[in-house]
């Protein structure tokens, strides 16, 4: 499998993405990473879904993308996603998102309903969360440094997310099929109330539970995760 590394300019900011560029006749899969994740961390997922075309980006301040000093709100992250979609000429695609990437995916999908064939949303509620004062310092000290992830997301981006984020609840009917992937252990970020909110905005909701996982399903039940996603997008 050949994975091509590319860049696209989004209002002067260079956004990095990976693209398998395969043309198998299958609807492509667009991958929307979590808060500190990069495109390169999804190579194994791209390999699993080959020959289906897969595209994954690194949002601003992450991986090989540029790190602006400002512009880390919901709209700016959605624009990163939109710039990659336009650069890849994907008219319709399945959209998979993990963690905070879910809010970016929902922000895009609600504004571009005709292009998103289905949504696969992993362990995050239907909202964009405002980060409290002091979150950035705590996040860097208790997560990025201990787990050696400083190269994945820069301090400017972490501080920018705290500064620019605001609470947005997605209450509109999504008007399409949605698969929610839910970890069932203590560190999951989805509650029963969050699932009910998804049911309100998506009558065709499906929920897959991962009993051996909390929030990070991809590293605890990777093969089952991919199998469930593949089954879901292969029967549409």
CSV table of C-alpha atoms in Angstrom, one decimal:
chain,number,residue,atom,x,y,z
A,1,UNK,CA,0.0,0.0,0.0
A,2,UNK,CA,1.3,3.4,-1.0
A,3,UNK,CA,0.6,6.3,1.3
A,4,UNK,CA,1.2,9.8,-0.1
A,5,UNK,CA,2.2,12.7,2.2
A,6,UNK,CA,0.8,16.0,1.0
A,7,UNK,CA,0.2,19.6,2.2
A,8,UNK,CA,-2.7,22.1,1.5
A,9,UNK,CA,-2.7,25.8,2.3
A,10,UNK,CA,-5.6,27.0,4.5
A,11,UNK,CA,-5.6,30.7,4.7
A,12,UNK,CA,-1.8,30.8,4.8
A,13,UNK,CA,-1.5,27.8,7.2
A,14,UNK,CA,0.0,24.6,5.8
A,15,UNK,CA,-2.1,21.5,6.7
A,16,UNK,CA,-0.5,18.1,6.3
A,17,UNK,CA,-2.4,15.0,5.3
A,18,UNK,CA,-1.9,11.5,4.1
A,19,UNK,CA,-3.8,9.9,1.2
A,20,UNK,CA,-3.7,6.4,-0.2
A,21,UNK,CA,-5.2,7.7,-3.4
A,22,UNK,CA,-6.7,4.3,-4.3
A,23,UNK,CA,-9.7,4.2,-6.6
A,24,UNK,CA,-11.4,0.9,-5.7
A,25,UNK,CA,-14.9,2.0,-6.4
A,26,UNK,CA,-15.6,2.1,-2.6
A,27,UNK,CA,-16.7,5.2,-0.8
A,28,UNK,CA,-13.6,6.8,0.8
A,29,UNK,CA,-13.0,7.0,4.5
A,30,UNK,CA,-11.9,10.4,5.9
A,31,UNK,CA,-10.2,10.1,9.3
A,32,UNK,CA,-10.5,13.0,11.8
A,33,UNK,CA,-7.9,12.5,14.7
A,34,UNK,CA,-8.3,13.4,18.3
A,35,UNK,CA,-6.9,16.4,20.2
A,36,UNK,CA,-3.2,15.6,20.2
A,37,UNK,CA,-3.1,13.0,17.5
A,38,UNK,CA,-1.4,13.2,14.1
A,39,UNK,CA,-2.0,11.8,10.7
A,40,UNK,CA,1.0,9.5,11.0
A,41,UNK,CA,-0.6,7.7,13.9
A,42,UNK,CA,-3.3,6.3,11.6
A,43,UNK,CA,-1.2,4.5,9.1
A,44,UNK,CA,-2.1,1.1,10.5
A,45,UNK,CA,-5.8,2.0,10.2
A,46,UNK,CA,-5.3,3.1,6.6
A,47,UNK,CA,-3.5,-0.2,5.9
A,48,UNK,CA,-6.4,-2.2,7.4
A,49,UNK,CA,-9.0,-0.5,5.1
A,50,UNK,CA,-6.9,-0.9,1.9
A,51,UNK,CA,-8.0,-0.8,-1.0
A,52,UNK,CA,-10.6,1.6,0.2
A,53,UNK,CA,-9.2,5.1,-0.2
A,54,UNK,CA,-8.3,6.7,3.2
A,55,UNK,CA,-7.4,10.3,4.0
A,56,UNK,CA,-6.2,11.6,7.4
A,57,UNK,CA,-5.0,15.0,8.4
A,58,UNK,CA,-3.0,16.6,11.1
A,59,UNK,CA,-4.9,19.6,12.4
A,60,UNK,CA,-3.1,22.9,12.9
A,61,UNK,CA,-0.5,22.8,15.6
A,62,UNK,CA,-0.1,19.0,15.3
A,63,UNK,CA,2.3,16.7,13.5
A,64,UNK,CA,3.7,18.2,10.2
A,65,UNK,CA,1.1,21.0,10.0
A,66,UNK,CA,1.9,24.6,10.7
A,67,UNK,CA,1.4,26.1,14.2
A,68,UNK,CA,-0.2,29.6,14.0
A,69,UNK,CA,-0.2,31.8,17.1
A,70,UNK,CA,-4.0,32.2,17.0
A,71,UNK,CA,-7.1,30.5,15.6
A,72,UNK,CA,-7.8,27.4,17.6
A,73,UNK,CA,-11.5,27.6,17.8
A,74,UNK,CA,-14.1,25.2,16.4
A,75,UNK,CA,-14.5,27.1,13.1
A,76,UNK,CA,-10.7,27.1,12.4
A,77,UNK,CA,-10.4,23.4,13.0
A,78,UNK,CA,-13.5,22.7,10.7
A,79,UNK,CA,-11.8,24.9,8.0
A,80,UNK,CA,-8.7,22.6,8.3
A,81,UNK,CA,-10.9,19.6,7.6
A,82,UNK,CA,-12.7,21.4,4.7
A,83,UNK,CA,-9.4,22.4,3.1
A,84,UNK,CA,-8.2,18.8,2.9
A,85,UNK,CA,-11.6,17.6,1.6
A,86,UNK,CA,-11.4,20.2,-1.2
A,87,UNK,CA,-7.8,19.3,-2.0
A,88,UNK,CA,-8.6,15.6,-2.3
A,89,UNK,CA,-11.7,16.2,-4.5
A,90,UNK,CA,-13.8,13.8,-2.4
A,91,UNK,CA,-17.5,14.5,-3.2
A,92,UNK,CA,-18.8,11.9,-0.8
A,93,UNK,CA,-17.1,10.0,2.0
A,94,UNK,CA,-17.6,8.2,5.3
A,95,UNK,CA,-16.3,10.4,8.2
A,96,UNK,CA,-14.6,8.7,11.2
A,97,UNK,CA,-13.6,10.9,14.2
A,98,UNK,CA,-12.1,10.2,17.5
A,99,UNK,CA,-12.4,12.1,20.8
A,100,UNK,CA,-12.3,15.9,20.3
A,101,UNK,CA,-12.1,15.3,16.6
A,102,UNK,CA,-15.8,14.3,16.9
A,103,UNK,CA,-16.7,18.0,17.4
A,104,UNK,CA,-14.7,19.0,14.3
A,105,UNK,CA,-16.4,16.3,12.3
A,106,UNK,CA,-19.9,17.3,13.5
A,107,UNK,CA,-19.2,20.9,12.8
A,108,UNK,CA,-18.3,20.0,9.2
A,109,UNK,CA,-21.1,17.5,8.7
A,110,UNK,CA,-23.9,19.8,9.8
A,111,UNK,CA,-22.8,22.4,7.3
A,112,UNK,CA,-22.1,19.9,4.5
A,113,UNK,CA,-24.7,17.2,4.9
A,114,UNK,CA,-24.7,16.1,1.2
A,115,UNK,CA,-21.0,15.2,1.2
A,116,UNK,CA,-20.9,13.1,4.3
A,117,UNK,CA,-22.3,9.6,3.6
A,118,UNK,CA,-22.1,8.4,7.2
A,119,UNK,CA,-20.6,9.3,10.5
A,120,UNK,CA,-18.6,7.1,12.8
A,121,UNK,CA,-18.0,8.9,16.1
A,122,UNK,CA,-15.7,7.4,18.7
A,123,UNK,CA,-16.2,8.1,22.5
A,124,UNK,CA,-17.1,11.7,22.6
A,125,UNK,CA,-20.4,13.6,23.1
A,126,UNK,CA,-22.2,15.7,20.5
A,127,UNK,CA,-20.6,18.9,21.6
A,128,UNK,CA,-17.5,21.1,21.4
A,129,UNK,CA,-16.2,21.7,24.9
A,130,UNK,CA,-14.8,24.9,26.3
A,131,UNK,CA,-11.6,24.2,28.2
A,132,UNK,CA,-11.4,25.7,31.7
A,133,UNK,CA,-8.7,28.1,32.7
A,134,UNK,CA,-5.5,26.2,33.7
A,135,UNK,CA,-6.4,23.2,31.5
A,136,UNK,CA,-3.5,23.8,29.1
A,137,UNK,CA,-0.8,23.7,31.8
A,138,UNK,CA,-2.3,20.6,33.4
A,139,UNK,CA,-2.7,18.8,30.1
A,140,UNK,CA,1.0,19.4,29.2
A,141,UNK,CA,2.3,18.5,32.6
A,142,UNK,CA,0.2,15.5,33.2
A,143,UNK,CA,-0.2,14.0,29.7
A,144,UNK,CA,2.0,15.4,27.0
A,145,UNK,CA,5.3,15.3,28.9
A,146,UNK,CA,4.8,12.0,30.8
A,147,UNK,CA,3.7,10.2,27.6
A,148,UNK,CA,6.3,12.0,25.4
A,149,UNK,CA,3.8,13.6,23.0
A,150,UNK,CA,5.2,17.1,22.8
A,151,UNK,CA,6.0,16.5,19.1
A,152,UNK,CA,2.5,15.6,18.4
A,153,UNK,CA,0.9,18.8,19.5
A,154,UNK,CA,2.8,22.1,20.2
A,155,UNK,CA,2.4,24.1,23.4
A,156,UNK,CA,1.1,27.0,21.3
A,157,UNK,CA,-1.8,24.8,20.1
A,158,UNK,CA,-2.6,23.6,23.5
A,159,UNK,CA,-2.7,27.1,24.9
A,160,UNK,CA,-4.7,28.3,21.9
A,161,UNK,CA,-7.3,25.6,22.4
A,162,UNK,CA,-7.8,26.7,26.0
A,163,UNK,CA,-8.0,30.4,24.9
A,164,UNK,CA,-10.2,30.0,21.8
A,165,UNK,CA,-12.5,27.1,22.6
A,166,UNK,CA,-16.2,27.7,23.5
A,167,UNK,CA,-19.1,25.4,24.3
A,168,UNK,CA,-21.2,24.4,21.3
A,169,UNK,CA,-24.0,21.8,21.6
A,170,UNK,CA,-24.9,20.0,18.4
A,171,UNK,CA,-28.7,19.7,18.6
A,172,UNK,CA,-29.7,19.6,15.0
A,173,UNK,CA,-31.0,16.4,13.4
A,174,UNK,CA,-28.0,15.0,11.6
A,175,UNK,CA,-30.1,13.5,8.9
A,176,UNK,CA,-27.9,10.5,8.2
A,177,UNK,CA,-26.8,7.2,9.7
A,178,UNK,CA,-24.4,7.4,12.6
A,179,UNK,CA,-22.4,4.8,14.4
A,180,UNK,CA,-21.2,5.7,17.9
A,181,UNK,CA,-18.3,3.7,19.3
A,182,UNK,CA,-18.4,3.7,23.1
A,183,UNK,CA,-15.8,2.5,25.6
A,184,UNK,CA,-17.4,1.0,28.6
A,185,UNK,CA,-14.7,1.4,31.2
A,186,UNK,CA,-14.3,4.2,33.7
A,187,UNK,CA,-12.2,6.6,31.5
A,188,UNK,CA,-14.8,6.7,28.7
A,189,UNK,CA,-16.0,10.2,27.8
A,190,UNK,CA,-19.5,9.1,26.9
A,191,UNK,CA,-22.3,8.8,29.5
A,192,UNK,CA,-25.8,7.3,29.1
A,193,UNK,CA,-27.1,10.9,28.8
A,194,UNK,CA,-24.7,11.6,25.9
A,195,UNK,CA,-26.0,8.5,24.1
A,196,UNK,CA,-29.6,9.7,24.6
A,197,UNK,CA,-28.6,13.1,23.1
A,198,UNK,CA,-27.2,11.2,20.0
A,199,UNK,CA,-30.5,9.4,19.7
A,200,UNK,CA,-32.4,12.7,19.7
A,201,UNK,CA,-30.4,14.1,16.8
A,202,UNK,CA,-30.0,10.8,14.9
A,203,UNK,CA,-33.0,8.4,14.8
A,204,UNK,CA,-31.0,5.9,12.9
A,205,UNK,CA,-28.2,5.7,15.5
A,206,UNK,CA,-26.3,2.5,16.1
A,207,UNK,CA,-24.0,2.1,19.1
A,208,UNK,CA,-21.2,-0.4,19.4
A,209,UNK,CA,-19.9,-1.0,23.0
A,210,UNK,CA,-16.3,-2.0,23.8
A,211,UNK,CA,-16.2,-3.7,27.2
A,212,UNK,CA,-12.4,-3.9,27.4
A,213,UNK,CA,-11.9,-0.2,26.6
A,214,UNK,CA,-12.2,3.2,28.1
A,215,UNK,CA,-11.6,6.2,25.9
A,216,UNK,CA,-8.7,4.9,23.8
A,217,UNK,CA,-10.4,2.1,22.0
A,218,UNK,CA,-8.0,2.0,19.1
A,219,UNK,CA,-5.1,0.9,21.4
A,220,UNK,CA,-7.1,-1.6,23.5
A,221,UNK,CA,-9.4,-3.3,21.0
A,222,UNK,CA,-7.9,-2.3,17.7
A,223,UNK,CA,-8.9,-5.2,15.5
A,224,UNK,CA,-12.5,-5.3,16.8
A,225,UNK,CA,-12.7,-1.6,16.3
A,226,UNK,CA,-11.7,-1.8,12.7
A,227,UNK,CA,-13.9,-4.9,12.0
A,228,UNK,CA,-17.0,-3.0,13.4
A,229,UNK,CA,-16.2,0.1,11.3
A,230,UNK,CA,-15.6,-2.0,8.2
A,231,UNK,CA,-18.8,-3.9,8.6
A,232,UNK,CA,-20.8,-0.7,9.1
A,233,UNK,CA,-19.4,1.1,6.0
A,234,UNK,CA,-19.5,-2.0,3.8
A,235,UNK,CA,-23.2,-2.5,4.2
A,236,UNK,CA,-24.3,1.0,3.1
